[in-house]
Coordinates of C-alpha atoms in Angstrom, one line a residue:
M65 CA -223.3 84.1 130.2
F66 CA -226.1 84.3 127.9
D67 CA -225.7 80.0 127.8
L68 CA -227.8 80.2 130.5
L69 CA -230.7 81.2 128.3
D70 CA -230.8 77.5 127.2
H71 CA -231.3 76.6 131.0
A72 CA -233.8 78.7 132.0
D73 CA -236.6 76.7 131.6
S74 CA -235.6 73.6 133.2
I75 CA -234.2 76.0 135.6
N76 CA -237.4 77.1 136.7
R77 CA -239.1 73.7 136.5
L78 CA -236.5 73.1 139.0
M79 CA -237.0 75.8 141.5
S80 CA -240.5 74.7 141.3
R81 CA -239.8 70.6 142.0
Y82 CA -237.5 72.5 145.2
G83 CA -240.7 74.2 146.3
V84 CA -238.8 77.9 145.3
K85 CA -241.5 80.0 146.4
F86 CA -243.2 82.0 148.0
G87 CA -246.6 83.2 149.9
I88 CA -249.3 85.8 149.7
Y89 CA -252.0 86.4 151.6
K90 CA -255.0 88.0 149.1
N91 CA -258.2 88.2 150.1
G92 CA -258.2 86.6 153.3
V93 CA -256.9 83.5 151.1
F94 CA -253.3 81.7 150.9
K95 CA -251.1 81.3 148.0
E96 CA -248.2 80.0 147.2
Q97 CA -246.8 81.1 143.5
L98 CA -243.2 80.6 142.0
F99 CA -240.9 83.3 142.7
P100 CA -240.0 84.3 138.7
F101 CA -236.1 83.2 138.2
D102 CA -234.4 85.2 135.2
P103 CA -231.4 83.6 133.8
I104 CA -229.7 86.6 132.6
P105 CA -227.1 87.4 135.9
R106 CA -227.3 91.3 137.4
I107 CA -222.8 91.6 137.3
I108 CA -221.0 93.6 139.4
T109 CA -217.4 94.7 139.0
A110 CA -214.8 94.2 142.2
D111 CA -214.6 97.7 142.1
E112 CA -218.1 98.2 142.6
F113 CA -218.2 95.8 144.8
D114 CA -215.2 97.5 146.7
E115 CA -217.7 100.5 147.3
L116 CA -220.7 98.5 148.4
E117 CA -218.6 96.6 150.4
A118 CA -217.2 99.5 152.5
G119 CA -220.7 101.7 152.4
L120 CA -222.6 99.1 153.3
R121 CA -219.9 97.7 156.3
Q122 CA -220.2 101.7 157.5
R123 CA -223.9 101.9 157.3
V124 CA -224.7 98.6 159.1
D125 CA -222.4 99.6 161.4
A126 CA -223.7 102.9 162.3
L127 CA -227.3 101.3 162.7
N128 CA -226.2 99.5 165.3
S129 CA -224.3 102.2 167.5
F130 CA -228.3 103.9 166.3
L131 CA -229.7 101.0 167.8
R132 CA -227.8 100.6 171.3
D133 CA -228.3 104.0 171.8
I134 CA -231.5 104.8 171.5
Y135 CA -232.2 101.8 173.8
G136 CA -229.6 103.1 176.3
E137 CA -228.6 106.7 176.7
K138 CA -230.3 108.4 174.2
Q139 CA -227.2 110.8 173.7
I140 CA -228.6 111.1 169.9
L141 CA -231.5 113.2 170.9
K142 CA -229.7 115.0 174.3
D143 CA -227.7 116.3 171.3
G144 CA -230.5 117.3 169.0
V145 CA -229.3 114.9 166.1
I146 CA -232.7 113.8 165.9
P147 CA -235.9 115.5 167.1
E148 CA -237.7 113.4 170.5
G149 CA -240.5 113.5 169.8
F150 CA -240.3 111.6 166.3
I151 CA -238.4 108.5 167.9
F152 CA -241.0 107.7 170.2
S153 CA -243.7 108.4 167.3
S154 CA -242.4 105.9 165.3
P155 CA -244.2 102.4 165.5
G156 CA -240.8 100.9 165.5
Y157 CA -239.9 102.2 169.0
L158 CA -241.0 99.5 171.5
R159 CA -240.4 100.4 175.2
E160 CA -240.9 97.3 175.9
C161 CA -237.3 96.8 174.6
E162 CA -235.5 99.8 177.2
G163 CA -232.1 99.3 178.7
I164 CA -232.0 95.5 176.7
M165 CA -228.2 95.3 175.6
P166 CA -228.3 92.2 173.2
S167 CA -225.8 89.4 173.3
K168 CA -222.1 91.2 172.5
G169 CA -224.3 94.1 172.0
I170 CA -225.4 93.4 168.5
Y171 CA -228.9 94.2 167.3
S172 CA -228.6 94.0 163.7
H173 CA -227.3 90.4 163.6
I174 CA -228.6 90.3 159.9
S175 CA -229.1 93.4 157.5
G176 CA -230.8 93.5 154.4
I177 CA -230.0 97.0 152.5
D178 CA -231.6 97.5 149.4
L179 CA -230.0 99.8 146.9
V180 CA -230.9 101.3 143.5
Q181 CA -228.2 102.0 140.9
A182 CA -228.9 105.4 138.9
K183 CA -228.0 105.7 135.6
D184 CA -224.9 107.6 136.2
G185 CA -223.8 104.3 137.5
T186 CA -224.3 106.0 140.9
W187 CA -225.8 103.7 143.6
Y188 CA -228.0 104.9 145.8
I189 CA -229.7 103.4 149.2
L190 CA -233.5 102.9 149.4
E191 CA -234.0 101.1 152.2
D192 CA -232.8 99.4 155.5
N193 CA -234.3 96.5 156.7
L194 CA -233.2 95.3 160.2
R195 CA -236.3 93.5 161.3
V196 CA -236.7 89.9 159.5
P197 CA -235.0 90.9 156.2
S198 CA -235.8 87.8 153.4
G199 CA -234.5 86.3 150.5
A200 CA -231.4 85.2 150.5
S201 CA -231.9 81.8 149.7
Y202 CA -233.2 82.7 146.1
P203 CA -229.6 83.8 145.3
M204 CA -228.5 80.2 147.0
I205 CA -230.7 78.0 145.3
A206 CA -230.1 80.4 141.8
R207 CA -226.4 79.8 142.2
N208 CA -226.5 76.2 143.0
L209 CA -229.1 74.9 140.3
C210 CA -227.1 77.4 138.1
R211 CA -224.1 75.6 138.1
R212 CA -225.9 72.1 137.7
A213 CA -227.1 73.6 134.2
G214 CA -223.8 75.3 133.1
P215 CA -221.0 74.3 135.0
E216 CA -218.4 75.8 132.2
I217 CA -219.7 79.1 132.9
F218 CA -218.4 79.6 136.1
R219 CA -215.3 77.7 135.0
R220 CA -214.4 80.2 132.3
H221 CA -215.7 83.6 134.5
K222 CA -214.3 85.0 137.6
I223 CA -217.5 84.8 139.7
M224 CA -217.2 85.5 143.1
D225 CA -218.2 81.9 145.1
N226 CA -222.0 83.6 147.0
R227 CA -222.2 79.5 148.2
D228 CA -220.6 80.8 152.0
Y229 CA -223.7 82.4 153.2
A230 CA -224.9 79.4 155.3
D231 CA -221.3 79.3 157.2
L232 CA -221.5 83.0 157.5
L233 CA -225.0 82.7 159.0
K234 CA -223.9 79.9 161.4
E235 CA -220.7 82.1 162.4
T236 CA -223.0 84.7 162.9
M237 CA -225.1 82.8 165.4
D238 CA -222.0 81.7 166.6
Y239 CA -220.9 84.5 168.0
S240 CA -224.1 86.0 170.0
N241 CA -224.9 82.4 170.7
T242 CA -224.8 82.5 174.9
G243 CA -224.5 79.0 175.0
G244 CA -226.7 75.8 173.7
I245 CA -227.7 75.1 170.0
N246 CA -228.7 77.4 167.6
V247 CA -232.7 77.4 166.2
I248 CA -234.4 78.7 163.7
L249 CA -238.2 80.0 164.8
T250 CA -240.2 79.7 162.0
P251 CA -244.3 80.3 162.4
G252 CA -245.2 77.4 160.5
R253 CA -245.9 76.0 157.0
Y254 CA -248.0 79.2 155.6
N255 CA -245.4 81.5 156.0
A256 CA -244.6 83.9 153.2
A257 CA -240.8 83.0 153.8
Y258 CA -240.9 79.2 154.9
F259 CA -239.1 77.9 151.8
E260 CA -236.1 80.7 153.2
H261 CA -237.0 79.6 156.7
S262 CA -236.0 75.5 155.9
Y263 CA -233.3 75.8 153.2
L264 CA -231.4 78.4 156.0
A265 CA -232.1 75.6 158.6
E266 CA -230.5 73.1 156.8
K267 CA -227.5 74.7 154.8
S268 CA -226.5 76.6 158.2
G269 CA -226.7 73.6 160.9
A270 CA -230.1 75.0 162.7
V271 CA -232.6 73.7 164.2
L272 CA -235.8 74.4 162.5
A273 CA -238.5 75.0 165.0
L274 CA -242.2 75.8 165.7
N275 CA -243.2 77.7 169.0
S276 CA -244.8 74.6 170.0
D277 CA -241.0 73.2 170.2
L278 CA -239.8 75.5 172.3
V279 CA -240.1 76.5 176.3
V280 CA -239.0 78.6 178.9
K281 CA -238.4 76.7 182.1
G282 CA -236.5 78.9 184.8
D283 CA -234.5 81.7 183.5
Y284 CA -234.0 79.6 180.5
L285 CA -234.8 78.2 176.8
Y286 CA -235.5 74.6 175.5
Y287 CA -236.2 72.7 172.2
K288 CA -237.7 69.5 172.9
D289 CA -236.1 67.2 170.1
F290 CA -237.7 64.0 168.7
H291 CA -236.8 61.9 171.8
G292 CA -238.3 64.3 173.9
R293 CA -235.0 65.1 175.8
D294 CA -234.6 68.8 176.5
Q295 CA -231.5 70.9 174.4
K296 CA -230.7 74.6 175.8
V297 CA -231.3 77.0 173.5
G298 CA -228.3 80.3 173.0
A299 CA -229.8 81.3 169.6
V300 CA -233.6 82.2 168.6
Y301 CA -232.9 83.3 164.8
R302 CA -236.6 84.3 165.0
R303 CA -238.6 84.7 161.6
I304 CA -241.3 86.0 163.0
S305 CA -242.3 89.8 164.0
D306 CA -241.6 91.5 167.3
D307 CA -245.8 91.7 168.2
Y308 CA -245.8 88.4 167.9
L309 CA -242.9 87.1 169.4
D310 CA -244.1 86.3 173.1
P311 CA -247.6 87.0 174.1
M312 CA -246.7 87.8 178.0
T313 CA -245.2 91.0 176.6
F314 CA -246.7 91.7 173.3
K315 CA -249.5 90.7 171.5
E316 CA -251.4 88.4 173.9
E317 CA -253.3 86.8 171.0
S318 CA -250.3 85.1 169.7
L319 CA -250.3 81.8 169.0
I320 CA -246.9 81.5 167.1
G321 CA -244.6 83.0 170.0
V322 CA -243.0 81.9 172.5
P323 CA -244.2 82.8 176.5
H324 CA -241.5 84.4 178.3
I325 CA -239.3 84.5 175.9
M326 CA -238.5 88.1 176.6
D327 CA -237.4 87.2 180.4
I328 CA -234.5 85.2 179.7
Y329 CA -233.4 87.6 176.7
R330 CA -233.7 90.6 179.1
K331 CA -231.8 88.5 181.4
G332 CA -229.0 87.7 178.8
N333 CA -229.8 83.8 178.9
V334 CA -230.8 84.3 175.1
A335 CA -229.5 86.0 171.7
I336 CA -232.4 86.8 169.8
I337 CA -232.4 87.4 166.8
N338 CA -232.5 90.6 165.3
A339 CA -233.2 92.5 168.0
P340 CA -236.7 93.4 169.3
G341 CA -237.1 97.3 168.3
N342 CA -235.1 96.9 165.5
G343 CA -238.2 98.9 163.5
I344 CA -237.5 102.0 165.0
A345 CA -234.0 101.9 162.7
D346 CA -235.9 100.9 159.6
D347 CA -238.4 103.9 160.1
K348 CA -238.6 105.1 156.5
G349 CA -238.6 108.3 159.0
I350 CA -235.3 107.8 160.4
Y351 CA -233.6 106.8 156.8
Y352 CA -233.7 110.6 156.7
F353 CA -230.6 110.5 159.6
V354 CA -228.9 107.6 158.9
P355 CA -226.0 110.2 157.3
K356 CA -226.3 111.8 160.5
M357 CA -226.0 108.5 162.5
I358 CA -222.5 108.1 160.6
D359 CA -221.0 111.2 161.1
Y360 CA -222.5 110.9 164.4
Y361 CA -220.8 107.9 165.8
L362 CA -218.8 107.2 163.4
H363 CA -217.0 110.3 162.6
E364 CA -217.0 109.2 158.8
T365 CA -218.6 110.0 155.5
P366 CA -221.4 108.3 154.2
I367 CA -219.6 106.5 151.1
L368 CA -222.5 105.3 149.9
H369 CA -226.0 107.9 149.4
N370 CA -229.5 107.7 150.5
A371 CA -231.8 108.6 147.7
P372 CA -232.8 112.3 147.9
T373 CA -235.2 111.9 150.6
Y374 CA -237.3 114.9 152.2
L375 CA -238.9 114.9 155.7
P376 CA -242.7 116.1 156.0
F377 CA -242.2 116.2 159.1
Y378 CA -239.7 119.7 159.1
E379 CA -241.5 122.6 157.9
D380 CA -239.5 124.0 154.8
D381 CA -239.2 120.2 153.7
F382 CA -243.2 119.9 154.0
N383 CA -243.2 123.2 151.4
Y384 CA -241.4 122.0 149.3
V385 CA -243.4 118.8 149.3
M386 CA -246.3 120.6 148.6
E387 CA -244.9 122.4 146.1
H388 CA -243.3 119.5 143.8
F389 CA -246.2 116.7 145.1
D390 CA -246.1 115.5 141.2
K391 CA -242.9 115.0 141.1
L392 CA -242.0 112.9 144.0
V393 CA -242.4 109.9 145.1
I394 CA -244.0 109.7 149.0
K395 CA -244.0 106.8 151.0
D396 CA -246.0 105.9 154.5
V397 CA -243.1 104.8 156.9
A398 CA -244.9 102.1 158.0
E399 CA -245.1 100.1 155.3
A400 CA -243.3 97.4 153.2
G401 CA -243.6 95.3 150.9
G402 CA -243.9 97.5 148.0
Y403 CA -247.2 98.5 149.2
G404 CA -247.3 102.8 150.9
V405 CA -245.4 103.5 147.7
V406 CA -247.7 106.1 145.5
F407 CA -246.1 108.1 142.1
G408 CA -247.2 111.7 142.6
S409 CA -247.2 111.7 138.7
K410 CA -249.8 109.1 138.5
L411 CA -252.2 110.3 140.5
S412 CA -255.2 112.1 138.9
P413 CA -256.0 116.2 139.6
E414 CA -258.8 115.1 142.8
E415 CA -255.6 112.4 143.9
L416 CA -253.3 114.4 144.1
E417 CA -255.3 116.8 146.4
R418 CA -256.6 114.1 148.7
F419 CA -253.4 112.5 148.9
K420 CA -251.8 116.1 149.8
E421 CA -254.1 116.7 152.7
T422 CA -253.5 113.2 153.9
V423 CA -249.7 114.4 154.6
R424 CA -250.8 117.9 155.7
K425 CA -252.8 115.9 158.1
E426 CA -250.6 113.2 158.9
R427 CA -246.8 114.8 158.8
R428 CA -244.5 112.2 160.6
R429 CA -246.7 109.4 158.4
F430 CA -244.9 109.9 155.2
I431 CA -241.3 110.8 153.3
A432 CA -240.8 112.4 150.0
Q433 CA -237.8 111.1 147.6
E434 CA -236.8 112.2 144.3
V435 CA -237.7 109.9 141.9
I436 CA -234.0 108.0 140.8
D437 CA -234.6 106.8 136.9
F438 CA -232.8 103.8 137.9
L439 CA -230.9 101.8 135.8
D440 CA -232.5 99.1 133.3
I441 CA -231.1 95.8 133.1
D442 CA -231.9 93.1 130.5
V443 CA -234.1 90.5 131.3
V444 CA -235.6 87.4 129.3
D445 CA -239.9 87.9 128.2
N446 CA -241.3 86.0 125.6
N447 CA -238.1 85.2 124.6
E448 CA -237.2 88.5 124.3
I449 CA -234.5 90.3 126.0
V450 CA -236.5 93.6 127.2
P451 CA -234.9 95.7 129.7
R452 CA -236.7 96.6 133.3
K453 CA -236.4 98.6 136.4
A454 CA -234.0 96.7 139.7
D455 CA -233.3 96.8 142.5
L456 CA -230.3 95.1 145.1
R457 CA -231.2 93.9 148.5
A458 CA -227.5 93.7 149.5
F459 CA -226.9 91.7 153.0
V460 CA -224.9 92.3 155.9
L461 CA -223.7 90.3 159.3
S462 CA -222.6 91.8 162.3
G463 CA -221.0 89.2 164.4
K464 CA -217.3 88.9 165.7
E465 CA -217.0 91.5 162.6
T466 CA -219.3 93.6 160.6
K467 CA -219.5 91.1 156.9
V468 CA -220.7 91.9 153.6
W469 CA -222.1 88.7 151.3
A470 CA -220.8 88.9 148.0
S471 CA -223.7 88.3 146.3
G472 CA -227.0 89.6 146.9
L473 CA -230.9 89.5 145.6
T474 CA -231.6 90.9 142.3
R475 CA -235.5 91.7 142.2
F476 CA -236.7 93.0 139.1
S477 CA -240.4 94.7 137.7
R478 CA -242.2 91.7 134.8
V479 CA -244.1 95.1 133.8
P480 CA -242.4 97.2 131.5
D481 CA -242.3 100.9 133.0
S482 CA -242.3 100.0 136.5
F483 CA -240.6 100.9 139.3
I484 CA -242.2 98.6 142.1
V485 CA -239.8 95.1 142.1
N486 CA -241.0 93.8 145.2
S487 CA -242.1 89.9 145.1
S488 CA -245.2 90.0 146.0
Q489 CA -246.1 92.9 143.4
G490 CA -245.2 90.2 140.9
G491 CA -241.7 90.7 140.5
G492 CA -239.1 88.5 140.2
F493 CA -235.3 87.9 140.5
K494 CA -232.1 86.6 139.6
D495 CA -228.0 85.8 140.4
T496 CA -225.9 88.7 141.4
W497 CA -222.4 88.2 140.2
V498 CA -219.8 89.5 141.9
L499 CA -216.5 89.4 140.0
S500 CA -213.4 88.7 141.4
R501 CA -210.0 89.9 140.0

């Protein structure tokens, strides 16, 4: 596998040539940059993957059950498992989605679950991403380029083929499709993940569309093709946030949404992938309750662990957090991309007191977690092999069955001793090899 070291520069050049980039807005200016690729793969054994697969399927099934319940009967609230006020105060809960049952009852079709592995080998779930999780395209194209650079490596090692992601995605869209073509709705060229939108559309056979290509006529959604013909749309894999999806329902100033799409979605005449309103399930505060959801909905013991988490919303947890603030990592429940994450140990005494006061005033806004000293994995830095922190984003697709992709996006920090691995914070990525038997 270290043979790939000789090809690292050529692989990164090809990625740049093919536009394998991500975009960020900094000081109001859009900038694209290469997502740096590291040639040393992360290796997951077949036995490890068996455990991950079972645990991830269990978790996503429970989260889908929770979403069906919370926008329906709300039995989990009636039974006191989760405080009612905790749900309705979440910025991810959308009253506009009340009573809507998505096609086939699936809310989270594509779930991105972030994990880390502790030094004792235990895997911990850090976050559940059920709105618009991104990143699957990067290991797809990386594997393709690595196969080209070193085909003999993949003949020598028993590695699960990850080129089936596009097929899994199509299968997932087809299952929920209400009759018509599959469309990937992109906000356009200046979106941070535009490369992924176009790549997944090409590989899955879906149509890549801007909002201006789509129109609601009567009770159905149509795509206007290059010949000016209307084609009925049965499933929309939307890559824009809830707030901008439909200016008639959410933000009226949205210029990237499709007017009235929520009206026909409510009638069951189009599938929206992922469902609007999923933000309630990936609120970092709701993360605290997922092990209870697994027990409540599935009557099973969680296979994978949450990171040890404290909810200042509860008095006992609040007191613990105040006493151990300098040993915990504090997360803003509404932030993403590595933002809103503060390590208490990094704060000065004055900053610590100010932050504690903020948590004291806004208890619902934060969670606190024990700092997991997760595994260092080897990366190449200036022609030297050095250890860096890394996480894994696993992709779980829910259609007729819940399936875990035998791959994933391994992101690593390029800064020594940093726990922040997000691309928006300067991280890189590497291929994830799941070994077969």
